[in-house]
Short mmCIF file of C-alpha atoms in Angstrom, two decimals:
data_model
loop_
_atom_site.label_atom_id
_atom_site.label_comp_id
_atom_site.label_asym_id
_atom_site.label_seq_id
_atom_site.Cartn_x
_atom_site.Cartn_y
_atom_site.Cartn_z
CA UNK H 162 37.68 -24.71 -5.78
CA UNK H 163 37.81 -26.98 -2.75
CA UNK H 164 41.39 -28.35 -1.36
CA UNK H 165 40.85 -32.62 -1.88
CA UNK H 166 43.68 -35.06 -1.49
CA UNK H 167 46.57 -34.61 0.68
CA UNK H 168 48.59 -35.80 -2.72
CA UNK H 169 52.46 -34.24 -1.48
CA UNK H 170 54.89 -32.34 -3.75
CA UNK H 171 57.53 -34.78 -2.14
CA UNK H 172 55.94 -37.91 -3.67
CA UNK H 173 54.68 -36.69 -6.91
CA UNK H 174 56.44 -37.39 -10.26
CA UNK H 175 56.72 -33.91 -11.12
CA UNK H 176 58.37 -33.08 -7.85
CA UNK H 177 61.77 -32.43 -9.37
CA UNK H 178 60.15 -30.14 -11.81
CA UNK H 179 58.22 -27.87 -9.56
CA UNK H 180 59.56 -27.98 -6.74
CA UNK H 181 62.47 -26.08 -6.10
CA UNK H 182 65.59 -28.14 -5.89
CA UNK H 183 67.52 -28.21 -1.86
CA UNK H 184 64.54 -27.60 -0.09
CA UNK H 185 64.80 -29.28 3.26
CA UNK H 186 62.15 -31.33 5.20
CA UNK H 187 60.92 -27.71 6.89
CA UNK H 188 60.88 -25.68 3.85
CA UNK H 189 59.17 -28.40 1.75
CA UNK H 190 56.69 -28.90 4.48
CA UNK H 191 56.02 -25.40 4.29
CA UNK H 192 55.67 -25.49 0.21
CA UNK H 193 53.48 -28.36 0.67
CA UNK H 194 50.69 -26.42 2.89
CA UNK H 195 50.52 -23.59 0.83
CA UNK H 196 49.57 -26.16 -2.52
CA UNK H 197 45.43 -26.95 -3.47
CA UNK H 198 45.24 -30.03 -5.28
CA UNK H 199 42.00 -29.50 -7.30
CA UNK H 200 39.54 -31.45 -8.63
CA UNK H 201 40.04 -32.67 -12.62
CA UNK H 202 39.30 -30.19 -15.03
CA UNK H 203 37.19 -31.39 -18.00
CA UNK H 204 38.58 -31.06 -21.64
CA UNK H 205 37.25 -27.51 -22.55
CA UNK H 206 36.52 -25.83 -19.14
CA UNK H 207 38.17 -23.14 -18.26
CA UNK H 208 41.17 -22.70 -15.42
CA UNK H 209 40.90 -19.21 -15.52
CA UNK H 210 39.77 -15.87 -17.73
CA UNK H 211 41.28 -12.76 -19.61
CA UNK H 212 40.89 -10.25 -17.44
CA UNK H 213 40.23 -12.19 -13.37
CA UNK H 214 42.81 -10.50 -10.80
CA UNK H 215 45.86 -12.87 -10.49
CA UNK H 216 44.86 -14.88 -7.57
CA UNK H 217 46.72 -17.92 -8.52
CA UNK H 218 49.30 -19.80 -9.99
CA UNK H 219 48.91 -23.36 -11.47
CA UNK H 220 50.95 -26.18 -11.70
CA UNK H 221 49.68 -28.75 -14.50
CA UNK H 222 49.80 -32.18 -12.88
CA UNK H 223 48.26 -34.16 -16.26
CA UNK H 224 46.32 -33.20 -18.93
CA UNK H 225 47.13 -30.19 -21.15
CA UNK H 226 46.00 -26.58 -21.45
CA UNK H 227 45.87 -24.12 -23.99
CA UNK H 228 46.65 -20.27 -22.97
CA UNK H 229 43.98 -17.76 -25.18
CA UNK H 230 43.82 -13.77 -25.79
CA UNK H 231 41.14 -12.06 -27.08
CA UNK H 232 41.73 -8.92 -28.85
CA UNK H 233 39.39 -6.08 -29.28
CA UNK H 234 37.62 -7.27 -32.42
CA UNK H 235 36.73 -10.36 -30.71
CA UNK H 236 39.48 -12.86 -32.09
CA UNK H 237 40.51 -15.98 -30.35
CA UNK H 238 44.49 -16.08 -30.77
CA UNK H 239 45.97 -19.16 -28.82
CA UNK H 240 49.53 -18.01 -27.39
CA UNK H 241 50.69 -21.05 -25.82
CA UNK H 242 50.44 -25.00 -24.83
CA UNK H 243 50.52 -25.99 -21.27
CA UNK H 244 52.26 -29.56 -20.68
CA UNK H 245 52.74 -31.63 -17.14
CA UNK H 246 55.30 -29.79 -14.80
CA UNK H 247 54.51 -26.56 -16.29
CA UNK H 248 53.49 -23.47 -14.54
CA UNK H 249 50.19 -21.12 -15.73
CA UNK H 250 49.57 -17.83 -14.69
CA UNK H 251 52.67 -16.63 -14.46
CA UNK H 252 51.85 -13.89 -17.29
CA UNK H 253 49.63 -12.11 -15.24
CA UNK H 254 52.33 -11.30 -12.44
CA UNK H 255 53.22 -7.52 -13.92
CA UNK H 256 50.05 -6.46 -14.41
CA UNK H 257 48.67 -8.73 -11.62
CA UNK H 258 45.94 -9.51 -14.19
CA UNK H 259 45.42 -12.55 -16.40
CA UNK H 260 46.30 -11.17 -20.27
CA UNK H 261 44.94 -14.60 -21.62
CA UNK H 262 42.06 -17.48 -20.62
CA UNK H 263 43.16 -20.98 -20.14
CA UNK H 264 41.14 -23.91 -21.16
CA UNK H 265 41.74 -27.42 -21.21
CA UNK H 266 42.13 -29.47 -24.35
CA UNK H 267 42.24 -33.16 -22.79
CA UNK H 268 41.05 -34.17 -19.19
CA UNK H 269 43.48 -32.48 -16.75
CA UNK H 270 44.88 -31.56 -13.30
CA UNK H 271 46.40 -28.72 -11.90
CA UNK H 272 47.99 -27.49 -8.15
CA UNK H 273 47.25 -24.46 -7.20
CA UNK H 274 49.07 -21.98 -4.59
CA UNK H 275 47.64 -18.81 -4.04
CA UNK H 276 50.17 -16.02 -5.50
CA UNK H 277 49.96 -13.74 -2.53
CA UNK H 278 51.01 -16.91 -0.11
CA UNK H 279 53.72 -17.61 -2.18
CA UNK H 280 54.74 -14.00 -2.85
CA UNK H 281 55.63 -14.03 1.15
CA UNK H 282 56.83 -17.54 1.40
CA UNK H 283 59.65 -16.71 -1.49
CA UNK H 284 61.04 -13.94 0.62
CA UNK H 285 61.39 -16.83 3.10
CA UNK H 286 62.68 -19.66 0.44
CA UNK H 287 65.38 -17.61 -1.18
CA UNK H 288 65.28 -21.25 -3.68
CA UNK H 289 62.02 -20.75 -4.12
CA UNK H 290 62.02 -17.48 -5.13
CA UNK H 291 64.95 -18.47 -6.89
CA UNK H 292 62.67 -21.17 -9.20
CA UNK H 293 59.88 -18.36 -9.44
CA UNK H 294 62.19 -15.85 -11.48
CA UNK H 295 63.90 -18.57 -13.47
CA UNK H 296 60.30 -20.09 -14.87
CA UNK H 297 59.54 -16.34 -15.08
CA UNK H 298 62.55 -15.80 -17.56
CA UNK H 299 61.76 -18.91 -19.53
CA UNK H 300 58.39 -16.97 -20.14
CA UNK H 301 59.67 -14.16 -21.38
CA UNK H 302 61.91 -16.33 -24.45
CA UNK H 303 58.68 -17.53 -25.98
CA UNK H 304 59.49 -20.24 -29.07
CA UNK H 305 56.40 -18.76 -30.63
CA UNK H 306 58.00 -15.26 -31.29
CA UNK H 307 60.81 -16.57 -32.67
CA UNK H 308 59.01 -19.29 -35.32
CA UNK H 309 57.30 -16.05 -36.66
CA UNK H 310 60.33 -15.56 -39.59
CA UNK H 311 60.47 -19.01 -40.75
CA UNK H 312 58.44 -21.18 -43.22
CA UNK H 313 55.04 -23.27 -42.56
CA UNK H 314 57.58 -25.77 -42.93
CA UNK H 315 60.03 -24.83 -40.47
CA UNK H 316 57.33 -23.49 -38.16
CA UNK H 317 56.06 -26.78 -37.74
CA UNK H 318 58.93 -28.69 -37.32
CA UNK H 319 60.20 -25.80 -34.65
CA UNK H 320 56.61 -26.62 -33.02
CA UNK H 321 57.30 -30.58 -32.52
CA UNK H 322 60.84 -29.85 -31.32
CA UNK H 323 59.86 -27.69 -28.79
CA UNK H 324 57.18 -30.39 -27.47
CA UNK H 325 59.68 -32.73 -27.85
CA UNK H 326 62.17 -31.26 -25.79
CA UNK H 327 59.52 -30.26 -23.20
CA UNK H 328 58.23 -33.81 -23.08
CA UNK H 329 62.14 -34.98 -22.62
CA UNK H 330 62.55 -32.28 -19.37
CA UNK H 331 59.77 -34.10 -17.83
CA UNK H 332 61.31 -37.57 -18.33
CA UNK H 333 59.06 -38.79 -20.91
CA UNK H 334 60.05 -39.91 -24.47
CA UNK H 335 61.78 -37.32 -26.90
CA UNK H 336 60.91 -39.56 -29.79
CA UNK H 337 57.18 -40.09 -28.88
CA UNK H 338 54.22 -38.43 -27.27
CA UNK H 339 50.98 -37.70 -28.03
CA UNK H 340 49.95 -34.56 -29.37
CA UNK H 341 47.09 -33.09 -27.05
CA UNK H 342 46.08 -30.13 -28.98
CA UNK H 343 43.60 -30.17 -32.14
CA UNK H 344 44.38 -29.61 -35.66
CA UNK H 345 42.83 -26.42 -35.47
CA UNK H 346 44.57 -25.35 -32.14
CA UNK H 347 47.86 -25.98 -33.92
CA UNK H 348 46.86 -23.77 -37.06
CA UNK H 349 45.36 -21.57 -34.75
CA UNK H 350 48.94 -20.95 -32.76
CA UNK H 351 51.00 -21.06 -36.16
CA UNK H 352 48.42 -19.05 -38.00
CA UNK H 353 47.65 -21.67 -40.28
CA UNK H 354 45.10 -23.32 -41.29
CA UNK H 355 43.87 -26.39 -40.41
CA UNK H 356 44.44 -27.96 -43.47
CA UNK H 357 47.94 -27.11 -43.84
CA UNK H 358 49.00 -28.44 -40.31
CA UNK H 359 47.26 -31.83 -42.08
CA UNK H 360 49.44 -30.96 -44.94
CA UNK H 361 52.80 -30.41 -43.02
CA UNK H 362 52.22 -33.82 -41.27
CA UNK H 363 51.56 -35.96 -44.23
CA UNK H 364 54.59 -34.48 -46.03
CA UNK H 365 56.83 -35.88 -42.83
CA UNK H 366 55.23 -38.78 -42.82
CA UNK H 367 55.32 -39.78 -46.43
CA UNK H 368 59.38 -38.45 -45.95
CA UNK H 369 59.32 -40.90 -42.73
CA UNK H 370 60.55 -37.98 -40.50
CA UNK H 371 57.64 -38.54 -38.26
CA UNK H 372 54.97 -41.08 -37.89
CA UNK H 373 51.25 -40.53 -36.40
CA UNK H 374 48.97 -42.96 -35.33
CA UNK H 375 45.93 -40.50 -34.07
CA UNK H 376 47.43 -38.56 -31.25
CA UNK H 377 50.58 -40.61 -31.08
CA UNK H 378 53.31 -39.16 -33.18
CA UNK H 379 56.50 -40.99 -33.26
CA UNK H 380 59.88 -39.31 -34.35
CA UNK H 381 61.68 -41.05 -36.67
CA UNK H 382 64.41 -39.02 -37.81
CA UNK H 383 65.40 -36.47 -34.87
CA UNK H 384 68.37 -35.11 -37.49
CA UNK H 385 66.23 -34.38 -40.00
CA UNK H 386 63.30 -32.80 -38.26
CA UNK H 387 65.90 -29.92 -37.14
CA UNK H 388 67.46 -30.00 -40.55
CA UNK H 389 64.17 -28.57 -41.69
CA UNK H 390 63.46 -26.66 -38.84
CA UNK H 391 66.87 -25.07 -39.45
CA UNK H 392 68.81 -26.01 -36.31
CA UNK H 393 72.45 -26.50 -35.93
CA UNK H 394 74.28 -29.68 -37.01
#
């Protein structure tokens, strides 16, 4: 894809998210010229497949994405969601392969900086390499594996913590944001189905935990949404 606006990671509103914190004017210069703002992605095309060499790493400007593996009898299992500030393709750094596709589930944007530029430029950037390792190790801890013990119920309320909390990183609302993924893409990560994710909701809604107006689910009751997804007091 074609390099288009000179959009800089010094002016953009995830800049304190990606970008590596005490870079000076050089440095950040430097970051900046390695970065590809691309054009925007439509809901359902694909970033990148199972399988391409690792090429890239993406930064999601807006939008959403949804990370997919496909295992050998042909099943689509979605692994993880892909929010603003958030970095794809670093999965595919050990075996310098990408283990899962990426699609988009609403209209998105994404920087790219080719992996081997930035695989030099760290050993320069000691911050950025820095950055690199810690989003690496954040990875690694995925919520997903550790939801896998608890009840539909808890699973679920795990799930909209976790967005909420990643929503709050990026200076939006903890209490409300819209949920970008499907029905289906939720039971799909939770292995449920789609009907009980619509079950799960209704029963916080009619217990005024949450509230959901289409895509726009409001948090009523923070303390007893991780009551029931079993967090400390």
């Amino acid at each position: 894809m074609a390099k288009i606006s000179p959009n800089l990671c010094s002016t953009c509103a995830l800049g304190a998210i990606c970008v590596p914190q005490g870079l000076n004017k050089v440095e950040l210069e430097k970051l900046e010229h390695m970065v590809d703002h691309l054009p925007t992605i439509r809901k359902g095309d694909q970033l990148f497949q199972q399988g391409e060499p690792l090429t890239q790493l993406y930064a999601v400007k807006s939008g959403a994405f949804k990370s997919v593996m496909i295992d050998a009898e042909g099943n689509h299992k979605i692994v993880g969601f892909y929010l603003p500030g958030e970095l794809l393709g670093l999965d595919a750094i050990y075996d310098s392969e990408h283990p899962t596709s990426a699609y988009a589930i609403d209209s998105s944007a994404v920087c790219a900086i080719q992996y081997d530029t930035i695989a030099l430029t760290a050993a320069q950037l000691p911050k950025l390499q820095s950055n690199i390792l810690k989003l690496m190790s954040k990875e690694v801890i995925s919520v997903h594996e550790q939801m896998l013990e608890l009840s539909a119920q808890a699973q679920f309320a795990t799930f909209l913590l976790n967005l909420s909390n990643r929503f709050a990183q990026r200076g939006f609302s903890a209490t409300q944001f819209n949920l970008p993924m499907s029905r289906v893409d939720m039971g799909n990560y939770l292995n449920k189905a789609p009907e009980t994710i619509s079950r799960l909701l209704n029963s916080l809604k009619q217990d005024k935990v949450i509230s959901v107006q289409r895509n726009l689910l409001t948090i009523n009751d923070m303390k007893q949404l991780k009551k029931i997804a079993g967090c400390p007091a």
